[in-house]
mmCIF file of N, CA and C in Angstrom:
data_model
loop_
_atom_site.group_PDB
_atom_site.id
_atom_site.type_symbol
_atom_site.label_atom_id
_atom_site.label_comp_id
_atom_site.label_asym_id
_atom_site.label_seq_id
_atom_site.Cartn_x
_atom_site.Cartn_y
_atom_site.Cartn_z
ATOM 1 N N UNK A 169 9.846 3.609 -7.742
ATOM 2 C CA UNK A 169 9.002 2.556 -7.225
ATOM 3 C C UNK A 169 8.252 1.855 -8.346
ATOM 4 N N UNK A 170 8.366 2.903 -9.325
ATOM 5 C CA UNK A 170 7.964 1.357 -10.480
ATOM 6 C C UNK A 170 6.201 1.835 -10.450
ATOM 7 N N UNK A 171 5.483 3.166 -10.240
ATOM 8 C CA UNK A 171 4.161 3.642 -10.610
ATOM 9 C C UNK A 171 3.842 4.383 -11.018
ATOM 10 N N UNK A 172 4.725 4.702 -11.861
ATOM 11 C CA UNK A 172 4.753 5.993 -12.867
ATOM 12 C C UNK A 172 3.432 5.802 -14.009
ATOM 13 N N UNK A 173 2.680 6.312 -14.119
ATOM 14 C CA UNK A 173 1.825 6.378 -15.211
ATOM 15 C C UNK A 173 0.362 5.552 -14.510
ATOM 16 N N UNK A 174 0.423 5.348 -13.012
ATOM 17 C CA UNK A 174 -0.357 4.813 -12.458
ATOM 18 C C UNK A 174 -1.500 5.647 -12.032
ATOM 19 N N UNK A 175 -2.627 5.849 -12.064
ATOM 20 C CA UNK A 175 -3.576 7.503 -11.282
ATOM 21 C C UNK A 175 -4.008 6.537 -9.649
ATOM 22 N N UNK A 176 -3.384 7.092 -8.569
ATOM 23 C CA UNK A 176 -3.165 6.603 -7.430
ATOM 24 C C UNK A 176 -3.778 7.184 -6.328
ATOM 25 N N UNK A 177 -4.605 7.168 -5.111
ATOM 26 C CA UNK A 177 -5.037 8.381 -4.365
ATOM 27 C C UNK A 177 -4.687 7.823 -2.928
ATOM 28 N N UNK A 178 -3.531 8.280 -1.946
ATOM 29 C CA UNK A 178 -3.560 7.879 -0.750
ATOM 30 C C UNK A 178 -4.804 7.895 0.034
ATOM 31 N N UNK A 179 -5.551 7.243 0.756
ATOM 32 C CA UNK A 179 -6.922 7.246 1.031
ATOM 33 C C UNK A 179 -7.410 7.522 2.764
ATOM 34 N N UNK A 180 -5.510 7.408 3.177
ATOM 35 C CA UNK A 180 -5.585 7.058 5.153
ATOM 36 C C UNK A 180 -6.335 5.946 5.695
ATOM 37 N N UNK A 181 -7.000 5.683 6.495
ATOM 38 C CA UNK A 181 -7.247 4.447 7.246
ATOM 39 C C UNK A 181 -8.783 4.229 7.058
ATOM 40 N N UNK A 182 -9.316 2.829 6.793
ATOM 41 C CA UNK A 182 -10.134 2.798 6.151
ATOM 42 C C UNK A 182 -11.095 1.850 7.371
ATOM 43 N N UNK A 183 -11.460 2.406 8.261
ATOM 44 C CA UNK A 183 -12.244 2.126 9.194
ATOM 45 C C UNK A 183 -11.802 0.586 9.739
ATOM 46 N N UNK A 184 -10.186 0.840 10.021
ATOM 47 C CA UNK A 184 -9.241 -0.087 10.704
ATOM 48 C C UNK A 184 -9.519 0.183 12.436
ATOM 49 N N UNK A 185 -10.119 -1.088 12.653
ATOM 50 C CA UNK A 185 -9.578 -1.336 14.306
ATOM 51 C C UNK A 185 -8.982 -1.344 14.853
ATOM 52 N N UNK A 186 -7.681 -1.576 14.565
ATOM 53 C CA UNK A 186 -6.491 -1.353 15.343
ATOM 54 C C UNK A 186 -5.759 -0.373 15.091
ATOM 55 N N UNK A 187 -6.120 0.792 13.857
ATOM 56 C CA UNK A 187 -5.670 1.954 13.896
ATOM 57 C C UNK A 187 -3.522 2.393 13.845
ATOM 58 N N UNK A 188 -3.629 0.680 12.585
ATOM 59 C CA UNK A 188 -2.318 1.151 12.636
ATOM 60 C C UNK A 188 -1.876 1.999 11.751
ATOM 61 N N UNK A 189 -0.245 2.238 11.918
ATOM 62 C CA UNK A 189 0.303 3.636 11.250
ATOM 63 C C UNK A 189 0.608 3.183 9.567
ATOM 64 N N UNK A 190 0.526 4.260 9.356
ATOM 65 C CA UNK A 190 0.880 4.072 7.855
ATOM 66 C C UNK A 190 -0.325 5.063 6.888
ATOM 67 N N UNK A 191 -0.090 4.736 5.865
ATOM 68 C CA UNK A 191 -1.297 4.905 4.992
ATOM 69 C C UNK A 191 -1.492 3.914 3.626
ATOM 70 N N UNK A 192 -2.936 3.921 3.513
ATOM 71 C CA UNK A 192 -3.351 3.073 1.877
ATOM 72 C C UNK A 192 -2.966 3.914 1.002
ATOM 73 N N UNK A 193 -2.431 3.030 -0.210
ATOM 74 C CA UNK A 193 -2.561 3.824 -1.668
ATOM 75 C C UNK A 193 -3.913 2.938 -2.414
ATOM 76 N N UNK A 194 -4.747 3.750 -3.039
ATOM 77 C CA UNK A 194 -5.793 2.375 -3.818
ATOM 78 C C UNK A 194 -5.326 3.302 -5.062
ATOM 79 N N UNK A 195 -5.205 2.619 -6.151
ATOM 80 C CA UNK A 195 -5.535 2.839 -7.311
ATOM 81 C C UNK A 195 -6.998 3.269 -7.522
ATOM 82 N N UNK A 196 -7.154 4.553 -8.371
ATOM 83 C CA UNK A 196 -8.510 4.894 -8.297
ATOM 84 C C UNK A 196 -9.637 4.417 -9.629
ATOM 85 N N UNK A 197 -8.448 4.222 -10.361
ATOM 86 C CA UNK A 197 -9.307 3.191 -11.709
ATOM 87 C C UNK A 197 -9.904 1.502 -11.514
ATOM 88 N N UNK A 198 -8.761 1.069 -10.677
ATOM 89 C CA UNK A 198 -9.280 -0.581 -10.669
ATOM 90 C C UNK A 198 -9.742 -0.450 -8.778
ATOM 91 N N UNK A 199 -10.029 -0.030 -8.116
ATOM 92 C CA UNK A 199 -10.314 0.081 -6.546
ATOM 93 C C UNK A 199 -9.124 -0.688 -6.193
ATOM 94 N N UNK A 200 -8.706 -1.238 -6.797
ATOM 95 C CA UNK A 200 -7.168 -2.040 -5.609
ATOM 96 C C UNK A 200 -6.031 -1.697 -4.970
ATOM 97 N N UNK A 201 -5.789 -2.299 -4.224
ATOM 98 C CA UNK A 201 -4.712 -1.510 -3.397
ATOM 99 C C UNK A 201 -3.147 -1.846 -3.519
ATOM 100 N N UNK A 202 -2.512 -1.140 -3.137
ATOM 101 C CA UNK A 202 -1.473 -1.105 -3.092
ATOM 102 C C UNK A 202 -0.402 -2.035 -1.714
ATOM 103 N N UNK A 203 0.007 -3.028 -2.493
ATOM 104 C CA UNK A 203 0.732 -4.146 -1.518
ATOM 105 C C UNK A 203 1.868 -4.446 -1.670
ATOM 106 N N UNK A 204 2.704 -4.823 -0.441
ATOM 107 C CA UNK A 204 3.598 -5.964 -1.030
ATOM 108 C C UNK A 204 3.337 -7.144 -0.948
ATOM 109 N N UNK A 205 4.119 -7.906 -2.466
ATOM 110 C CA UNK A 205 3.636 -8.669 -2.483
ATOM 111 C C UNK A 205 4.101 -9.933 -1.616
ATOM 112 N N UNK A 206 3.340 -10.716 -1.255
ATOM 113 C CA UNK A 206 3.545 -12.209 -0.403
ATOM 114 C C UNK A 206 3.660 -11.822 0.590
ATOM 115 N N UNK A 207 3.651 -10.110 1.535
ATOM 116 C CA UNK A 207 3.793 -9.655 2.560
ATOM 117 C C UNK A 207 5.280 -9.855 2.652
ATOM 118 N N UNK A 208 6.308 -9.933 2.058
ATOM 119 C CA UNK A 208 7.407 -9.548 1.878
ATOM 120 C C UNK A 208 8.445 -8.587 2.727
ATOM 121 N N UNK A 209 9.017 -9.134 3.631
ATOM 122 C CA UNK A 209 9.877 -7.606 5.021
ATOM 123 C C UNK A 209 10.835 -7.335 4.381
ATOM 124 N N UNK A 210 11.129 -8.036 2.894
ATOM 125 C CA UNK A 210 12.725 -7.735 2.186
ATOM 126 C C UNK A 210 12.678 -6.496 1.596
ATOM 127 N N UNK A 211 13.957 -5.538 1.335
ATOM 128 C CA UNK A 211 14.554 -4.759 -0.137
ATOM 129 C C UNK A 211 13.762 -5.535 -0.757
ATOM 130 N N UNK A 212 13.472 -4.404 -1.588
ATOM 131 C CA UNK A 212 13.406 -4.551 -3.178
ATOM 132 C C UNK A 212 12.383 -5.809 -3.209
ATOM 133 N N UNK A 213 11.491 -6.228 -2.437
ATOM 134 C CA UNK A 213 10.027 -6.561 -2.375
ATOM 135 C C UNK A 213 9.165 -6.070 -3.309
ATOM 136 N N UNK A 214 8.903 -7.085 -4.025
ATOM 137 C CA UNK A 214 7.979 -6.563 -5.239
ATOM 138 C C UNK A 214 6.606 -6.026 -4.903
ATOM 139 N N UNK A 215 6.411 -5.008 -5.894
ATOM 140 C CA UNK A 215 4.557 -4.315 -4.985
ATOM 141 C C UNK A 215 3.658 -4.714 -5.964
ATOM 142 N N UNK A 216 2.569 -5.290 -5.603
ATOM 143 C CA UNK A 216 1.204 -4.976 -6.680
ATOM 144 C C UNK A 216 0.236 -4.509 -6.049
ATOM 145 N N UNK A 217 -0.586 -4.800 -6.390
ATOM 146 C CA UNK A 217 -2.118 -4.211 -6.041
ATOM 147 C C UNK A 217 -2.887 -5.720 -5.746
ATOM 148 N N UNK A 218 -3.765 -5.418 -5.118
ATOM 149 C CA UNK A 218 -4.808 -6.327 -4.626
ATOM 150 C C UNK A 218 -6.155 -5.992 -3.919
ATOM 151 N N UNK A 219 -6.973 -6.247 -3.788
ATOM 152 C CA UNK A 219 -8.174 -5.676 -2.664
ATOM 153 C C UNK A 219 -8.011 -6.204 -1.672
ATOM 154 N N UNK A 220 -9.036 -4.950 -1.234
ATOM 155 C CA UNK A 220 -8.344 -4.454 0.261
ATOM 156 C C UNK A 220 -8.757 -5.736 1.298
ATOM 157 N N UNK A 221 -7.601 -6.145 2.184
ATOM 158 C CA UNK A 221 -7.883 -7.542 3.084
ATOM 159 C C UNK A 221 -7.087 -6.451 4.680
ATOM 160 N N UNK A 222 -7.109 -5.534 4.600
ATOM 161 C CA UNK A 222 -6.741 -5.381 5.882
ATOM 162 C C UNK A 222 -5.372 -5.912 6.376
ATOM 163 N N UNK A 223 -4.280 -6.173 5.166
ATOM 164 C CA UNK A 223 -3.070 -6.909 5.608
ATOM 165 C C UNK A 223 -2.088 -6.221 6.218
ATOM 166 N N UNK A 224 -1.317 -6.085 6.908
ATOM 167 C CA UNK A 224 0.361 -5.040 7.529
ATOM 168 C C UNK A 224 0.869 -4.589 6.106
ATOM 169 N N UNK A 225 0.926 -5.700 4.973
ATOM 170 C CA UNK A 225 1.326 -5.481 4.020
ATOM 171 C C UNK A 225 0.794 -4.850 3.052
ATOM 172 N N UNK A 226 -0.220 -3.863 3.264
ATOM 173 C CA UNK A 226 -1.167 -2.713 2.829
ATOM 174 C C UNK A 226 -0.743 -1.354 2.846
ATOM 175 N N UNK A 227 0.036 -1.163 4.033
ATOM 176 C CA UNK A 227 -0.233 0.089 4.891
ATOM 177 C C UNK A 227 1.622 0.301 4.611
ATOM 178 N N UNK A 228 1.773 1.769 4.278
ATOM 179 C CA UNK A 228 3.029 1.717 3.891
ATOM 180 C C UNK A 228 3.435 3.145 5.073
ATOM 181 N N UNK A 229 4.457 3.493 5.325
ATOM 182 C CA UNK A 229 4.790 4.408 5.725
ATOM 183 C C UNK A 229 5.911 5.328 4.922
ATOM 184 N N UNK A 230 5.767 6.136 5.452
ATOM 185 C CA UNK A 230 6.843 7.298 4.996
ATOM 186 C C UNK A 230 8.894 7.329 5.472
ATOM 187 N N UNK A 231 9.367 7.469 4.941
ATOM 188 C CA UNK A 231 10.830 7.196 5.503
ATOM 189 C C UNK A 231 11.656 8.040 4.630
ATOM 190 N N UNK A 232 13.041 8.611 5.341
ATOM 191 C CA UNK A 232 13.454 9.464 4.753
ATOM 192 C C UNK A 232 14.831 8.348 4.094
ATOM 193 N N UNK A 233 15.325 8.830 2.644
ATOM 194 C CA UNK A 233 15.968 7.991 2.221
ATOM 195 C C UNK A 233 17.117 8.177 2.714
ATOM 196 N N UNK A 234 18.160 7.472 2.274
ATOM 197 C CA UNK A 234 19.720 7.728 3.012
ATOM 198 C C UNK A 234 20.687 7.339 1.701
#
């Protein structure tokens, strides 16, 4: 995924109202979070970081690879 050498802390849901699934990654050095970017539904969607806006494109889930 391209965050190797990154210090990262999954954080869970961050007093979200609608309580959707997934979880945050924030980076714990710069507070920003972990996104895709442009909100992106493609492969190979590039990720950065950004602060936190509460976007779909925040919240990542777990999946088993194939």
């Amino acid at each position: 995924m391209g965050l190797q050498g990154h210090r990262a802390a999954a954080v869970g849901h961050l007093a979200d109202p609608e309580h959707r699934p997934g979880v945050l990654v924030q980076n714990v050095g710069s507070g920003l979070f972990m996104e895709v970017s442009g909100g992106s539904g493609a492969q190979g969607a590039a990720i950065d970081t950004w602060y936190w806006n509460g976007g779909h494109n925040q919240y990542f889930l777990g999946t088993t690879a194939s």
